[in-house]
XYZ file of N, CA, C and O in Angstrom:
876
model
N -50.258 -46.988 -132.765
C -51.109 -48.496 -132.466
C -52.291 -48.476 -133.572
O -53.399 -47.544 -133.674
N -52.871 -49.164 -134.734
C -53.153 -49.259 -136.041
C -55.111 -49.778 -135.547
O -54.613 -50.151 -134.992
N -55.092 -49.687 -136.106
C -56.693 -50.396 -136.476
C -56.511 -52.103 -136.411
O -57.175 -52.650 -135.177
N -55.838 -52.599 -136.585
C -56.046 -53.384 -137.180
C -54.717 -54.380 -134.970
O -55.921 -55.302 -134.282
N -53.626 -53.613 -134.902
C -54.099 -53.420 -133.497
C -54.831 -53.830 -131.972
O -54.470 -54.667 -131.492
N -55.725 -52.813 -132.510
C -56.636 -52.402 -131.229
C -57.628 -53.657 -132.149
O -58.072 -53.840 -130.269
N -57.894 -53.693 -132.877
C -59.009 -54.724 -132.332
C -58.044 -56.436 -132.208
O -58.640 -57.126 -131.891
N -56.923 -56.683 -132.591
C -55.932 -58.273 -131.701
C -56.143 -57.421 -130.536
O -56.294 -58.541 -130.255
N -56.340 -56.514 -130.263
C -55.961 -56.436 -128.630
C -56.813 -56.859 -127.954
O -56.781 -57.511 -126.926
N -57.957 -56.127 -128.373
C -59.312 -56.343 -127.972
C -59.601 -58.029 -127.947
O -59.669 -58.727 -126.866
N -58.949 -59.016 -128.766
C -59.738 -59.970 -128.768
C -58.562 -60.458 -128.203
O -59.428 -62.155 -127.509
N -57.364 -60.267 -127.579
C -56.566 -61.274 -126.891
C -56.975 -61.005 -125.660
O -57.166 -61.602 -124.489
N -57.240 -59.569 -124.721
C -58.099 -59.039 -123.743
C -59.568 -59.623 -123.140
O -59.495 -60.528 -122.469
N -60.315 -59.932 -124.445
C -61.509 -60.205 -124.267
C -61.102 -62.586 -124.008
O -62.086 -63.505 -123.405
N -59.835 -62.731 -124.255
C -60.016 -64.186 -124.739
C -59.167 -65.032 -123.211
O -59.535 -65.550 -122.172
N -58.236 -63.872 -122.483
C -57.635 -63.452 -121.504
C -59.449 -63.721 -120.527
O -59.185 -64.131 -119.942
N -60.356 -63.095 -120.909
C -60.808 -63.252 -119.629
C -61.751 -64.441 -119.714
O -61.883 -64.415 -118.400
N -61.722 -64.600 -120.871
C -62.740 -65.602 -120.558
C -62.007 -66.986 -120.872
O -62.587 -68.066 -119.734
N -60.014 -67.390 -120.480
C -59.327 -67.622 -120.429
C -59.992 -67.842 -118.404
O -59.898 -69.894 -117.598
N -59.738 -66.689 -117.819
C -59.791 -66.746 -116.229
C -61.257 -67.232 -115.673
O -61.317 -67.849 -114.588
N -62.052 -67.210 -116.430
C -63.845 -67.531 -116.280
C -63.918 -69.199 -115.669
O -63.942 -68.824 -114.996
N -63.166 -69.735 -117.147
C -63.133 -70.518 -117.091
C -62.281 -71.788 -116.376
O -62.711 -72.908 -115.273
N -61.507 -70.909 -115.359
C -60.018 -70.998 -114.820
C -61.538 -71.706 -113.539
O -61.230 -72.291 -112.379
N -62.174 -70.294 -112.745
C -62.533 -70.218 -112.116
C -63.921 -71.554 -111.574
O -64.357 -71.627 -110.907
N -64.064 -71.453 -113.279
C -65.884 -72.761 -112.866
C -65.607 -73.807 -113.458
O -65.968 -75.360 -112.248
N -64.145 -74.360 -113.893
C -63.325 -75.181 -113.561
C -63.178 -75.994 -112.373
O -63.002 -77.320 -111.874
N -62.252 -75.040 -111.639
C -62.041 -75.456 -110.552
C -63.131 -75.698 -109.004
O -63.089 -75.970 -108.052
N -64.857 -74.932 -109.271
C -65.266 -74.425 -108.336
C -66.852 -75.824 -109.026
O -67.018 -75.551 -108.157
N -66.353 -76.325 -109.980
C -67.400 -77.240 -110.581
C -68.766 -77.017 -111.085
O -69.724 -77.014 -110.742
N -68.415 -75.209 -111.408
C -69.468 -74.814 -112.061
C -70.326 -75.202 -113.288
O -68.646 -75.938 -113.783
N -71.332 -74.884 -113.979
C -71.643 -74.665 -115.171
C -70.741 -74.196 -115.931
O -71.628 -72.940 -115.798
N -70.196 -74.001 -117.427
C -70.055 -73.154 -118.001
C -70.323 -72.235 -119.140
O -71.721 -72.483 -119.455
N -71.095 -70.845 -118.546
C -71.861 -69.747 -119.369
C -71.261 -69.141 -120.703
O -71.782 -69.166 -121.432
N -70.248 -69.738 -120.606
C -69.396 -69.306 -121.955
C -69.584 -67.169 -122.629
O -69.195 -66.060 -121.356
N -70.575 -67.418 -123.591
C -70.300 -66.043 -123.669
C -71.793 -65.355 -123.412
O -71.851 -63.970 -122.980
N -71.932 -66.280 -122.444
C -73.395 -65.847 -122.037
C -72.996 -64.211 -120.479
O -73.867 -64.133 -119.826
N -71.519 -64.788 -120.337
C -70.818 -64.730 -118.989
C -69.957 -63.018 -119.872
O -68.890 -62.848 -119.089
N -70.419 -62.303 -121.296
C -69.507 -62.136 -121.320
C -70.120 -60.286 -120.250
O -68.745 -59.564 -120.321
N -70.743 -60.090 -120.191
C -70.925 -58.962 -119.033
C -69.870 -58.771 -118.638
O -69.787 -58.287 -118.265
N -70.484 -59.094 -117.248
C -69.469 -59.366 -116.716
C -67.905 -59.948 -117.206
O -67.145 -59.556 -116.786
N -67.070 -60.512 -117.756
C -66.508 -59.930 -118.227
C -65.792 -59.249 -118.854
O -65.008 -59.055 -118.614
N -66.692 -58.623 -119.953
C -65.653 -57.352 -119.247
C -66.387 -56.335 -118.671
O -64.726 -55.550 -118.084
N -67.016 -56.191 -117.512
C -66.087 -54.970 -115.758
C -65.665 -56.144 -115.520
O -64.368 -55.317 -114.930
N -64.487 -56.858 -115.794
C -63.820 -57.803 -114.747
C -62.249 -57.282 -115.905
O -61.659 -57.008 -114.696
N -62.578 -56.570 -117.205
C -61.552 -56.537 -117.273
C -60.850 -55.085 -117.000
O -60.257 -53.995 -116.819
N -62.371 -53.811 -116.952
C -62.062 -52.777 -115.921
C -61.517 -52.972 -114.926
O -60.479 -51.890 -115.122
N -61.843 -53.986 -113.854
C -61.039 -53.960 -113.015
C -60.329 -54.534 -112.850
O -59.033 -54.179 -111.892
N -59.936 -54.921 -114.062
C -58.027 -55.823 -114.030
C -56.882 -54.297 -114.505
O -56.184 -54.425 -114.018
N -57.533 -53.635 -114.958
C -57.115 -52.095 -115.846
C -56.756 -51.328 -114.257
O -55.805 -50.614 -113.937
N -58.116 -51.687 -113.709
C -57.803 -50.328 -112.066
C -57.110 -50.870 -110.781
O -55.776 -50.411 -110.395
N -57.273 -52.323 -111.148
C -55.990 -52.552 -110.318
C -55.159 -52.313 -111.265
O -53.727 -52.925 -109.947
N -54.239 -53.148 -111.874
C -53.131 -52.856 -112.823
C -52.879 -51.318 -112.703
O -51.363 -51.186 -112.124
N -53.315 -50.352 -112.161
C -53.255 -49.149 -112.060
C -52.915 -48.805 -110.300
O -51.835 -48.027 -110.641
N -53.815 -49.598 -109.944
C -53.693 -49.543 -108.128
C -51.340 -50.128 -107.686
O -51.530 -49.381 -107.235
N -51.975 -50.845 -108.325
C -50.741 -51.562 -107.939
C -49.016 -50.739 -108.295
O -48.327 -51.034 -107.757
N -49.050 -49.870 -109.716
C -48.440 -49.221 -110.336
C -48.113 -48.463 -109.890
O -46.966 -47.745 -109.438
N -49.386 -47.492 -108.896
C -48.912 -46.583 -108.071
C -48.398 -47.123 -106.775
O -47.659 -46.121 -106.164
N -48.543 -47.942 -106.431
C -48.182 -48.934 -104.962
C -46.547 -48.389 -105.433
O -45.415 -48.442 -104.842
N -46.112 -49.232 -106.257
C -44.621 -49.194 -106.713
C -44.647 -48.209 -107.076
O -43.224 -48.181 -106.605
N -44.238 -47.291 -107.528
C -44.282 -46.117 -107.558
C -43.618 -44.754 -106.595
O -42.712 -44.425 -105.977
N -44.721 -45.221 -105.472
C -44.549 -44.602 -104.085
C -43.405 -45.092 -103.685
O -43.932 -44.777 -102.257
N -43.798 -46.741 -103.520
C -42.491 -47.509 -102.399
C -41.686 -48.384 -102.388
O -41.406 -48.899 -101.782
N -41.154 -48.861 -103.407
C -40.361 -49.140 -104.306
C -39.211 -48.500 -103.733
O -38.245 -47.972 -104.937
N -38.755 -48.122 -102.353
C -37.553 -47.892 -101.782
C -36.078 -49.028 -102.053
O -34.822 -48.355 -101.423
N -36.247 -49.731 -102.913
C -35.741 -51.618 -102.468
C -35.191 -51.870 -104.071
O -35.771 -51.803 -105.216
N -34.355 -52.548 -104.535
C -34.172 -53.288 -105.844
C -35.138 -54.641 -105.361
O -35.762 -54.848 -106.582
N -35.819 -54.941 -104.977
C -36.874 -56.402 -104.579
C -37.903 -55.585 -104.813
O -38.888 -56.296 -104.418
N -38.239 -54.133 -103.753
C -39.134 -52.909 -103.116
C -40.181 -54.705 -102.616
O -41.402 -54.434 -102.956
N -39.280 -54.833 -102.345
C -40.184 -55.528 -100.721
C -41.416 -54.465 -100.060
O -42.911 -55.408 -99.957
N -41.612 -53.771 -100.015
C -42.683 -53.369 -98.585
C -43.598 -53.082 -100.283
O -44.671 -52.947 -99.617
N -43.562 -52.039 -101.621
C -44.839 -52.440 -101.691
C -45.081 -53.501 -102.879
O -46.705 -53.671 -102.839
N -44.690 -54.906 -103.017
C -45.158 -55.944 -102.563
C -46.178 -56.488 -101.626
O -46.583 -57.238 -101.588
N -45.569 -56.321 -99.941
C -46.913 -57.235 -98.873
C -47.717 -55.924 -99.222
O -48.635 -56.097 -98.841
N -47.380 -54.814 -99.277
C -48.559 -53.780 -98.977
C -49.299 -54.181 -100.490
O -50.833 -53.348 -100.478
N -49.660 -54.831 -100.837
C -50.359 -55.290 -102.952
C -50.935 -56.575 -101.980
O -51.750 -57.069 -102.938
N -50.646 -57.336 -101.899
C -51.051 -58.520 -100.886
C -52.563 -58.428 -100.147
O -53.625 -58.851 -100.806
N -52.908 -57.398 -99.775
C -54.507 -57.072 -99.696
C -54.999 -56.321 -100.886
O -56.439 -56.417 -100.644
N -54.477 -55.673 -101.506
C -55.378 -55.362 -102.499
C -55.534 -56.310 -103.756
O -56.833 -56.983 -104.360
N -54.581 -57.580 -104.052
C -54.328 -58.314 -104.889
C -55.682 -59.458 -103.986
O -56.966 -60.569 -104.859
N -55.600 -59.407 -103.331
C -57.011 -60.314 -102.691
C -57.786 -60.059 -102.707
O -58.237 -61.021 -103.271
N -57.699 -58.369 -102.032
C -59.907 -58.614 -102.918
C -59.954 -58.513 -103.883
O -60.569 -58.652 -104.706
N -58.903 -57.938 -104.811
C -59.162 -57.974 -106.520
C -59.272 -59.377 -106.802
O -60.495 -60.046 -107.134
N -58.854 -60.393 -106.084
C -59.304 -61.891 -107.188
C -60.421 -62.470 -106.538
O -60.700 -63.458 -107.285
N -60.596 -62.983 -105.197
C -62.038 -62.334 -105.008
C -63.212 -62.012 -105.151
O -63.603 -62.219 -105.396
N -62.985 -60.731 -105.924
C -63.685 -59.551 -106.456
C -64.182 -60.291 -108.090
O -65.200 -60.833 -108.681
N -62.897 -61.130 -108.456
C -62.563 -61.905 -109.784
C -63.212 -62.931 -109.315
O -64.661 -63.528 -110.279
N -63.831 -63.778 -108.584
C -63.825 -65.305 -108.649
C -65.602 -65.067 -108.179
O -65.988 -65.495 -109.170
N -65.702 -63.948 -107.791
C -66.964 -63.941 -107.254
C -68.239 -62.866 -108.677
O -69.097 -63.265 -109.572
N -67.279 -62.139 -109.790
C -67.364 -61.994 -110.815
C -67.810 -62.957 -112.113
O -68.419 -62.838 -112.528
N -66.374 -63.266 -112.105
C -66.538 -64.668 -113.215
C -67.645 -65.578 -113.432
O -67.775 -66.233 -113.738
N -67.690 -65.680 -111.928
C -68.525 -67.170 -111.742
C -69.914 -66.290 -111.874
O -70.974 -67.125 -111.389
N -70.497 -65.446 -112.706
C -71.349 -65.433 -111.838
C -72.348 -65.158 -110.945
O -73.012 -65.062 -110.763
N -72.116 -64.430 -109.490
C -72.139 -64.742 -108.302
C -72.747 -66.001 -108.017
O -73.423 -66.125 -106.757
N -71.788 -66.548 -108.335
C -72.789 -68.077 -108.068
C -71.310 -68.797 -107.276
O -71.908 -69.600 -106.214
N -69.916 -68.233 -106.514
C -69.725 -68.717 -105.390
C -69.922 -67.664 -104.785
O -69.407 -66.649 -105.338
N -69.655 -67.844 -103.078
C -70.171 -67.078 -102.225
C -68.393 -66.013 -101.777
O -67.736 -67.253 -102.102
N -68.471 -64.736 -101.249
C -67.378 -64.155 -100.896
C -66.841 -64.908 -100.397
O -65.332 -65.147 -100.229
N -66.709 -65.583 -99.137
C -66.458 -66.347 -97.807
C -66.145 -67.794 -98.648
O -64.666 -67.852 -98.521
N -66.467 -68.269 -99.762
C -65.515 -69.151 -100.197
C -64.692 -68.939 -101.517
O -63.097 -69.548 -100.471
N -64.454 -67.663 -101.482
C -63.484 -67.332 -102.117
C -62.079 -67.177 -101.479
O -61.245 -66.636 -102.496
N -62.327 -66.359 -100.512
C -60.595 -66.177 -99.237
C -60.250 -66.809 -99.319
O -59.025 -66.119 -99.711
N -60.016 -68.256 -98.717
C -58.654 -68.985 -99.000
C -58.352 -68.650 -100.479
O -56.839 -69.009 -100.615
N -58.638 -68.645 -101.352
C -58.500 -68.325 -103.405
C -57.386 -67.272 -103.477
O -56.171 -67.239 -103.353
N -57.955 -66.729 -103.026
C -57.402 -65.035 -102.935
C -56.599 -64.649 -101.938
O -55.572 -64.068 -102.163
N -56.536 -65.412 -100.382
C -55.111 -65.124 -99.639
C -54.079 -66.167 -99.966
O -52.574 -65.882 -100.393
N -53.775 -66.279 -100.626
C -53.485 -67.944 -100.905
C -52.660 -67.351 -102.004
O -51.731 -67.580 -102.373
N -53.473 -67.432 -102.868
C -52.459 -66.358 -104.409
C -52.132 -65.350 -104.415
O -51.193 -64.743 -105.338
N -52.418 -64.388 -103.211
C -51.913 -63.209 -103.390
C -50.052 -63.427 -102.784
O -49.605 -62.597 -102.898
N -50.209 -64.365 -101.596
C -49.319 -64.058 -101.454
C -48.192 -64.919 -101.570
O -46.675 -64.887 -101.606
N -49.020 -66.613 -102.867
C -48.173 -66.198 -103.385
C -47.629 -65.953 -105.105
O -46.521 -66.095 -105.203
N -48.066 -64.641 -105.454
C -47.772 -64.410 -106.287
C -46.509 -63.105 -106.261
O -45.583 -62.803 -106.432
N -46.528 -62.428 -103.970
C -45.752 -61.813 -104.219
C -43.993 -62.547 -104.000
O -42.390 -62.395 -104.460
N -44.588 -64.225 -103.343
C -43.361 -65.152 -103.889
C -42.970 -65.051 -104.559
O -41.417 -64.722 -105.675
N -43.447 -65.300 -106.248
C -43.331 -65.504 -107.254
C -42.370 -63.351 -107.581
O -41.302 -64.232 -108.791
N -43.447 -62.819 -106.789
C -42.625 -61.412 -107.675
C -41.528 -61.380 -107.277
O -40.720 -60.848 -108.006
N -40.897 -61.736 -106.530
C -39.465 -60.825 -105.059
C -38.622 -62.868 -106.028
O -37.451 -61.685 -106.099
N -38.809 -63.428 -106.895
C -37.951 -64.326 -107.715
C -37.653 -63.812 -109.032
O -36.733 -64.120 -109.500
N -38.982 -63.673 -109.413
C -38.615 -62.962 -110.379
C -38.139 -61.942 -110.893
O -37.138 -61.003 -111.659
N -37.849 -60.884 -110.042
C -37.021 -59.554 -109.125
C -35.770 -60.204 -109.890
O -35.181 -58.823 -110.428
N -35.509 -61.108 -109.145
C -33.875 -61.861 -109.345
C -33.778 -62.544 -110.763
O -32.743 -62.951 -111.148
N -34.547 -63.253 -110.489
C -33.930 -64.065 -112.377
C -34.659 -63.533 -113.389
O -33.674 -63.681 -114.138
N -35.372 -62.710 -113.524
C -35.619 -62.818 -114.930
C -35.140 -61.801 -115.508
O -33.834 -61.960 -116.829
N -34.730 -60.505 -115.196
C -33.174 -59.723 -115.779
C -32.008 -61.232 -116.631
O -31.643 -60.600 -117.417
N -31.489 -61.958 -115.686
C -30.189 -63.129 -115.869
C -30.869 -62.797 -117.412
O -30.272 -63.808 -118.215
N -32.650 -63.621 -116.531
C -32.900 -64.319 -117.861
C -33.128 -64.206 -119.422
O -33.197 -64.470 -121.051
N -34.117 -62.647 -119.535
C -34.299 -61.655 -120.077
C -32.826 -61.923 -121.189
O -32.590 -62.358 -122.325
N -31.789 -61.738 -120.529
C -29.673 -61.049 -121.387
C -29.581 -62.905 -121.820
O -29.204 -62.469 -122.704
N -29.974 -63.255 -121.183
C -29.390 -64.712 -121.771
C -29.670 -64.877 -122.400
O -29.172 -65.610 -123.566
N -31.876 -64.716 -123.514
C -32.361 -65.749 -124.198
C -32.134 -64.121 -124.747
O -31.391 -65.080 -126.130
N -32.018 -63.011 -125.136
C -31.279 -62.049 -125.951
C -30.276 -62.294 -126.051
O -29.977 -61.975 -127.303
N -28.954 -63.263 -126.143
C -27.696 -63.930 -125.775
C -28.335 -64.652 -127.463
O -26.816 -64.687 -128.387
N -28.784 -65.363 -126.623
C -28.017 -66.337 -128.011
C -29.360 -66.173 -128.874
O -29.147 -66.660 -129.908
N -31.054 -66.124 -128.997
C -31.750 -65.258 -130.096
C -31.966 -64.293 -130.420
O -32.368 -64.309 -131.391
N -31.336 -63.834 -129.505
C -31.729 -62.133 -130.101
C -32.594 -61.383 -130.233
O -32.696 -61.303 -128.765
N -33.129 -60.904 -130.445
C -34.943 -59.450 -130.178
C -35.813 -60.774 -129.917
O -36.540 -60.692 -129.284
N -36.090 -62.179 -130.760
C -36.878 -63.674 -130.401
C -37.001 -63.581 -128.926
O -37.923 -64.429 -128.315
N -35.508 -63.628 -128.277
C -35.830 -64.371 -126.949
C -35.863 -63.302 -126.237
O -36.705 -64.250 -125.026
N -37.091 -62.328 -126.864
C -36.577 -61.640 -126.048
C -38.619 -62.040 -124.735
O -38.941 -61.734 -124.099
N -39.346 -62.301 -126.579
C -40.347 -62.725 -127.041
C -40.192 -64.385 -125.780
O -41.406 -64.855 -125.261
N -38.859 -65.493 -125.901
C -39.223 -66.496 -124.901
C -39.544 -65.844 -123.285
O -39.800 -67.330 -122.967
N -38.824 -65.602 -123.069
C -38.432 -65.075 -121.843
C -39.567 -64.515 -121.721
O -40.590 -64.721 -120.058
N -40.546 -63.962 -122.070
C -41.343 -62.825 -121.811
C -42.750 -64.071 -121.714
O -43.762 -64.481 -120.321
N -43.239 -64.783 -122.162
C -43.808 -66.032 -122.093
C -43.413 -66.992 -121.465
O -44.058 -67.619 -120.577
N -42.244 -67.399 -120.305
C -42.103 -68.282 -120.064
C -42.462 -67.481 -118.882
O -43.316 -68.241 -117.899
N -42.121 -66.338 -118.096
C -42.126 -65.300 -116.556
C -43.601 -65.750 -117.383
O -44.261 -65.315 -115.683
N -44.524 -65.205 -117.929
C -46.390 -65.673 -118.157
C -46.849 -66.878 -117.965
O -47.331 -66.357 -117.292
N -45.924 -67.918 -117.766
C -46.540 -69.041 -118.212
C -46.332 -69.773 -116.137
O -47.487 -70.088 -116.148
N -45.538 -69.125 -115.643
C -45.183 -69.169 -114.061
C -45.664 -68.181 -113.421
O -46.445 -68.658 -112.676
N -46.417 -67.565 -114.139
C -47.079 -66.214 -112.883
C -48.773 -66.885 -113.257
O -49.655 -67.013 -112.499
N -49.109 -67.803 -114.794
C -50.476 -68.389 -114.070
C -50.268 -69.844 -113.394
O -51.493 -70.410 -113.377
N -49.026 -70.310 -113.911
C -48.801 -71.642 -113.203
C -48.852 -70.863 -111.131
O -49.772 -71.826 -111.101
N -49.035 -70.400 -110.866
C -49.396 -69.530 -109.741
C -50.812 -69.172 -109.408
O -50.982 -70.181 -109.096
N -51.378 -68.942 -110.293
C -52.244 -68.361 -109.984
C -53.408 -69.689 -110.393
O -54.084 -69.636 -109.700
N -53.427 -71.646 -111.148
C -54.257 -72.367 -110.795
C -53.854 -73.112 -109.813
O -54.554 -73.726 -109.798
N -52.670 -72.896 -110.057
C -51.927 -74.070 -108.282
C -52.533 -73.048 -106.765
O -53.472 -73.503 -105.966
N -52.874 -71.580 -106.536
C -53.893 -71.031 -105.826
C -55.494 -71.367 -105.718
O -55.442 -71.511 -104.764
N -55.782 -71.843 -106.833
C -57.196 -71.991 -106.929
C -57.363 -73.193 -106.546
O -58.641 -73.957 -106.064
N -56.113 -73.634 -107.032
C -57.056 -75.932 -106.209
C -56.981 -75.762 -105.360
O -57.266 -76.366 -104.139
N -55.639 -74.934 -104.869
C -55.524 -74.943 -103.198
C -56.653 -74.450 -101.773
O -56.478 -74.746 -101.483
N -56.884 -73.212 -102.980
C -58.152 -72.785 -102.119
C -59.045 -72.892 -102.245
O -59.513 -72.979 -101.583
N -59.813 -73.850 -103.526
C -60.871 -75.118 -102.667
C -60.647 -75.532 -102.225
O -61.648 -75.748 -101.315
N -59.286 -76.456 -101.896
C -58.904 -77.510 -100.403
C -58.905 -76.334 -99.456
O -59.557 -77.791 -98.895
N -58.728 -75.910 -99.130
C -58.360 -74.347 -97.925
C -60.570 -75.297 -97.435
O -60.863 -75.116 -96.565
N -60.704 -74.517 -98.265
C -61.803 -74.067 -98.455
C -62.699 -75.791 -97.953
O -63.962 -75.461 -96.513
N -62.595 -76.864 -98.478
C -63.118 -77.265 -98.405
C -63.646 -78.263 -97.719
O -64.200 -79.225 -96.318
N -61.363 -78.625 -96.747
C -61.704 -78.594 -95.774
C -61.628 -77.789 -94.442
O -62.103 -78.583 -93.269
N -62.371 -76.338 -94.982
C -62.444 -75.355 -93.747
C -63.508 -75.930 -93.608
O -64.459 -75.448 -91.796
N -64.922 -75.616 -95.140
C -66.512 -76.649 -93.952
C -66.235 -77.802 -93.426
O -67.252 -77.991 -91.951
N -65.796 -79.222 -93.434
C -65.305 -80.568 -92.903
C -65.474 -79.911 -91.587
O -66.184 -80.490 -91.051
N -64.777 -79.442 -91.057
C -64.252 -78.984 -90.034
C -65.406 -77.686 -89.636
O -65.658 -78.367 -88.083
N -66.368 -76.685 -89.929
C -67.317 -76.626 -89.935
C -68.347 -77.136 -88.231
O -68.996 -77.266 -87.638
N -68.500 -78.375 -89.370
C -69.376 -79.417 -89.836
C -68.994 -79.483 -88.730
O -70.340 -81.686 -88.076
N -68.191 -80.167 -88.662
C -67.702 -81.808 -87.549
C -67.520 -82.779 -87.736
O -67.467 -83.667 -87.377
N -66.952 -82.769 -89.898
C -66.520 -83.920 -90.348
C -64.956 -84.538 -89.987
O -64.101 -83.667 -89.987
N -64.773 -85.520 -89.099
C -62.953 -85.502 -90.394
C -62.835 -87.232 -89.540
O -64.011 -87.590 -88.840
N -61.838 -87.586 -89.767
C -61.897 -88.895 -90.457
C -61.525 -89.740 -88.681
O -61.545 -89.022 -88.227
N -62.320 -90.502 -88.927
C -61.659 -91.761 -88.125
C -59.903 -91.945 -87.170
O -58.974 -91.300 -88.177
N -60.236 -92.228 -86.341
C -58.120 -92.701 -85.648
C -57.659 -93.565 -87.012
O -56.542 -93.340 -86.906
N -58.690 -94.631 -87.245
C -57.996 -95.642 -87.676
C -57.711 -95.387 -88.724
O -57.315 -95.920 -89.644
N -58.736 -94.108 -89.549
C -58.575 -94.068 -91.082
C -56.532 -93.382 -90.650
O -55.635 -93.644 -91.913
N -56.476 -91.811 -90.595
C -55.838 -91.187 -89.916
C -54.767 -92.049 -89.530
O -53.741 -91.893 -90.488
N -54.469 -93.566 -88.506
C -53.792 -94.548 -88.132
C -53.176 -94.836 -90.165
O -52.165 -95.166 -90.283
N -53.839 -95.023 -90.142
C -53.733 -96.440 -92.045
C -53.745 -95.267 -92.943
O -52.123 -95.849 -93.323
N -53.564 -94.181 -92.906
C -52.597 -93.110 -93.925
C -51.507 -92.096 -93.403
O -50.823 -92.939 -94.296
N -51.537 -92.475 -92.234
C -49.680 -92.605 -91.832
C -48.992 -93.419 -92.322
O -47.639 -93.265 -92.415
N -49.455 -94.656 -91.426
C -48.148 -96.369 -91.692
C -48.399 -96.678 -93.351
O -47.254 -96.207 -93.407
N -49.589 -95.729 -94.272
C -49.788 -95.733 -95.472
C -47.931 -95.125 -96.252
O -46.996 -95.071 -96.717
N -48.140 -93.887 -95.739
C -47.265 -92.678 -95.972
C -45.107 -92.710 -95.474
O -44.989 -93.281 -95.845
N -45.543 -93.395 -94.240
C -44.361 -93.905 -93.627
C -43.759 -95.292 -94.446
O -42.918 -95.752 -94.273
N -43.854 -96.370 -94.917
C -44.214 -97.136 -95.544
C -43.405 -97.017 -97.290
O -42.377 -97.358 -97.386
N -44.518 -96.076 -97.645
C -43.986 -95.119 -98.961
C -42.077 -94.604 -98.939
O -40.998 -94.763 -99.439
N -42.630 -93.805 -98.145
C -41.643 -93.510 -96.916
C -40.001 -94.016 -97.293
O -39.249 -93.653 -97.965
N -39.679 -95.778 -95.961
C -38.893 -96.458 -95.672
C -38.456 -96.751 -97.571
O -37.568 -97.272 -96.909
N -39.837 -97.604 -97.946
C -39.619 -98.433 -98.672
C -38.390 -96.506 -99.708
O -37.987 -97.590 -100.705
N -38.612 -95.189 -100.131
C -38.154 -94.528 -101.564
C -36.805 -94.995 -100.897
O -36.097 -94.848 -101.176
N -36.710 -94.762 -99.184
C -34.533 -94.295 -98.287
C -33.466 -96.244 -98.894
O -33.049 -95.353 -99.597
N -34.779 -96.889 -98.507
C -34.069 -98.079 -98.917
C -33.263 -97.775 -100.335
O -32.188 -98.894 -100.605
N -34.332 -97.840 -101.314
C -33.931 -97.672 -102.866
C -32.779 -96.877 -103.043
O -31.975 -96.840 -104.159
N -33.135 -95.839 -102.328
C -31.902 -95.256 -102.199
C -30.192 -95.690 -102.356
O -29.829 -95.494 -102.665
N -30.475 -96.047 -101.063
C -29.687 -96.606 -100.314
C -29.309 -96.945 -100.746
O -28.119 -98.004 -101.086
N -29.718 -98.442 -101.092
C -29.158 -98.927 -102.222
C -28.311 -99.017 -103.941
O -27.567 -99.508 -103.985
N -28.856 -98.647 -104.718
C -28.619 -97.296 -105.620
C -27.537 -96.946 -105.047
O -26.422 -96.481 -105.414
N -26.936 -95.759 -104.195
C -25.603 -95.296 -103.311
C -25.632 -96.270 -103.441
O -24.001 -96.369 -103.697
N -25.181 -97.479 -102.350
C -24.481 -98.255 -102.335
C -23.050 -99.341 -103.381
O -22.572 -99.718 -103.560
N -24.435 -99.419 -104.934
C -24.189 -100.208 -105.911
C -23.535 -98.569 -107.054
O -22.364 -99.688 -107.196
N -23.213 -98.270 -106.902
C -22.366 -96.867 -107.189
C -20.597 -97.603 -106.904
O -20.423 -97.285 -105.689
N -19.461 -97.755 -107.858
C -18.857 -97.370 -108.178
C -17.766 -96.481 -106.721
O -17.757 -94.928 -107.221
N -16.485 -96.625 -106.109
C -15.885 -95.685 -105.284
C -15.246 -94.846 -105.854
O -15.278 -95.799 -107.053
N -15.541 -93.088 -105.638
C -13.935 -92.926 -107.229
C -12.674 -93.257 -106.513
O -12.489 -93.228 -106.254
N -11.782 -93.660 -107.626
C -10.503 -93.593 -107.586
C -9.782 -92.013 -107.452
O -10.374 -90.828 -107.620
N -9.144 -91.572 -105.617
C -9.111 -90.653 -105.379
C -7.881 -89.935 -106.672
O -7.537 -88.212 -106.395
N -6.909 -90.373 -107.385
C -6.319 -90.210 -108.037
C -7.003 -89.273 -109.591
O -5.998 -88.785 -110.155
N -7.866 -90.650 -110.216
C -8.679 -88.886 -111.011
C -10.307 -89.065 -110.991
O -10.391 -88.500 -111.960
N -10.821 -89.468 -109.869
C -11.946 -89.102 -109.804
C -12.956 -89.661 -109.872
O -14.095 -89.269 -110.558
N -13.414 -90.703 -110.848
C -13.826 -91.724 -111.161
C -13.811 -93.362 -110.642
O -13.092 -93.024 -109.457
N -14.633 -93.230 -110.783
C -14.872 -95.516 -110.307
C -13.439 -96.513 -110.710
O -12.724 -96.467 -111.725
N -13.704 -96.872 -110.264
C -12.701 -97.633 -109.700
C -12.718 -99.301 -111.016
O -11.289 -99.281 -111.421
N -13.311 -98.668 -111.539
C -14.105 -100.255 -112.661
C -13.311 -99.484 -113.574
O -12.974 -100.072 -114.284
N -13.778 -98.080 -113.664
C -13.148 -97.685 -115.232
C -11.583 -97.245 -114.546
O -10.742 -97.032 -115.818
């Protein structure tokens, strides 16, 4: 790796750290710190390196099956601790540890689910893209895998924030009135019935299939 490659790698890593910082700030509705949080960003990059080495060691020592379920399950507490610490560092300690815990647990569990699915599907995706597009197909497959992984993190962040807010409301004794709960439930049921009736009408309007040709009678 030459000097240009090293510089490009450093810029990419810093950009990734800044993107993770923006994710935390936007999820928790914090004022953006931008370059003022660079020191914490560098600290997070070191922590990310340590996390990668730790999970790699767990996979190497505990990966006894095709899907590596044992290693992935053991990674859950490690991933939870790393993500909670990440939120604390990247937010410049503006979010409490306890508030970040739902996000860490949710993201860790969903990451394991994604990793198991990726272990099954990604090899087929790589082979398919490489056969269709050649060498650049592997790049397309890698981009797809990274996009899905980041989608898991963004969804987990939003879900963790909602869980934290709901737990806060429960602890404070805030809950909607029975009338409001009943109104929302009736609205959901009415929408479900409407969609069900619409689906039944669309199915009933379809012409029956001809047993001999497998097509509709009108054809």
